[in-house]
Amino acid sequence: MTDPREGAELTETRKEFPPPSSPRPRPGVVELHRRILLAEIDRTGPDGHRRARTRRRAAVALATAAVASIATVTVVLPDSAAPPAPGSEPASRASVRLLDRAARVAAAGPAHSPRDSQFAYVKVTGHTTSLSETPTGEMKRTREDESYEQWTSVDGSSRTLQRDRGAPGTLLEAPGKGSFSSPTYRFLAGLPADPGEVLAAIYREAKLNHGEGSGSTTGPDQEAFVIIGDLLRVSVAPPQVTATLYRAAARIPGVVVVPSSVDAAGRRGVAVARAHDGERTEWIFDRETSRLLGERTVLLEDSAWGRAGTAVDATAIIAGGFTDEPGERPAEPLDGGREKGAPPE
């Protein structure tokens, strides 16, 4: 039975310390936070951590607005009966030709023979855009440096070292056998040689968190394109595997060519791209060598992230290779066939 004295004390306490007011956030802010949270969910792996491609936009909100937006998301979920996203048409002929050329260039590159005890090294420079809410409720855009170096165990038995912007470095978990979200050289080397089989495996991965009934706003087609782009950008793969990944990407619906694009290092090229939800993800290739230069995400319409045409994310692949120890840089970086011209038609 409740003690009457406790009830009286509680009543007096509430009078003395009334609960804080909970102002209702503006509808535009709630919707913005809802979209941000859904995007972050889409960009997070099944284990709750960001994938190796962590170079994605992060949004920071004030505590009150964040709680309000999360509460909204629990109620306002994507409509499963919504019309399918654009991009169901087959990849364009121009994109298929460009990806085939890139595949032939990659396949012509020198073979790798790393030891299991070694580390695959990649160096990427780039930037991303973050959003934060000011005390007045306005959204502030900030451009952040996302340059990094990464050393991943060839066989996945050792912990990954990631060094952001020249910092001392962070040790991540050992990837083990590897996966599409945490690739190792041995995992990639073990993929099927047939592009159709590889693409089927990637779609199985994509549908786990982005398939029908998942509540994802990305969808398996876009996620498959993103997965392949991440594998090409943040890992070192055998030349034939890289070629297979390019040919698999050519089978994804909605892939097109963008005649002119520029990576985070200012290098211009031609891009293979796919549009989704007001954004276009571009893989940028050197026009002469068909070498993959980098990737960027461009807004197709005005939004809180910026005006149409803004590159909210951009990366540039600077170097790759193998080292004996994490933290070392390769004495002879691999070109992976990237500096070679395409073989004759």
PDB file of N, CA, C and O in Angstrom, residues 1-7:
ATOM      1  N   MET A   1       0.849  -1.196   0.000  1.00  0.00           N
ATOM      2  CA  MET A   1       0.000   0.000   0.000  1.00  0.00           C
ATOM      3  C   MET A   1       0.882   1.243   0.000  1.00  0.00           C
ATOM      4  O   MET A   1       1.906   1.283   0.687  1.00  0.00           O
ATOM      5  N   THR A   2       0.469   2.259  -0.715  1.00  0.00           N
ATOM      6  CA  THR A   2       1.251   3.482  -0.825  1.00  0.00           C
ATOM      7  C   THR A   2       1.140   4.294   0.451  1.00  0.00           C
ATOM      8  O   THR A   2       0.042   4.493   0.993  1.00  0.00           O
ATOM      9  N   ASP A   3       2.254   4.782   0.959  1.00  0.00           N
ATOM     10  CA  ASP A   3       2.301   5.621   2.153  1.00  0.00           C
ATOM     11  C   ASP A   3       1.744   6.992   1.811  1.00  0.00           C
ATOM     12  O   ASP A   3       2.256   7.664   0.911  1.00  0.00           O
ATOM     13  N   PRO A   4       0.666   7.485   2.521  1.00  0.00           N
ATOM     14  CA  PRO A   4       0.089   8.800   2.215  1.00  0.00           C
ATOM     15  C   PRO A   4       1.116   9.911   2.300  1.00  0.00           C
ATOM     16  O   PRO A   4       1.048  10.901   1.569  1.00  0.00           O
ATOM     17  N   ARG A   5       2.121   9.742   3.216  1.00  0.00           N
ATOM     18  CA  ARG A   5       3.135  10.784   3.350  1.00  0.00           C
ATOM     19  C   ARG A   5       3.981  10.906   2.079  1.00  0.00           C
ATOM     20  O   ARG A   5       4.388  11.990   1.686  1.00  0.00           O
ATOM     21  N   GLU A   6       4.246   9.738   1.461  1.00  0.00           N
ATOM     22  CA  GLU A   6       5.019   9.773   0.224  1.00  0.00           C
ATOM     23  C   GLU A   6       4.259  10.502  -0.875  1.00  0.00           C
ATOM     24  O   GLU A   6       4.828  11.262  -1.661  1.00  0.00           O
ATOM     25  N   GLY A   7       2.927  10.269  -0.923  1.00  0.00           N
ATOM     26  CA  GLY A   7       2.128  10.955  -1.924  1.00  0.00           C
ATOM     27  C   GLY A   7       2.122  12.455  -1.728  1.00  0.00           C
ATOM     28  O   GLY A   7       2.197  13.232  -2.678  1.00  0.00           O
TER      29      GLY A   7
END
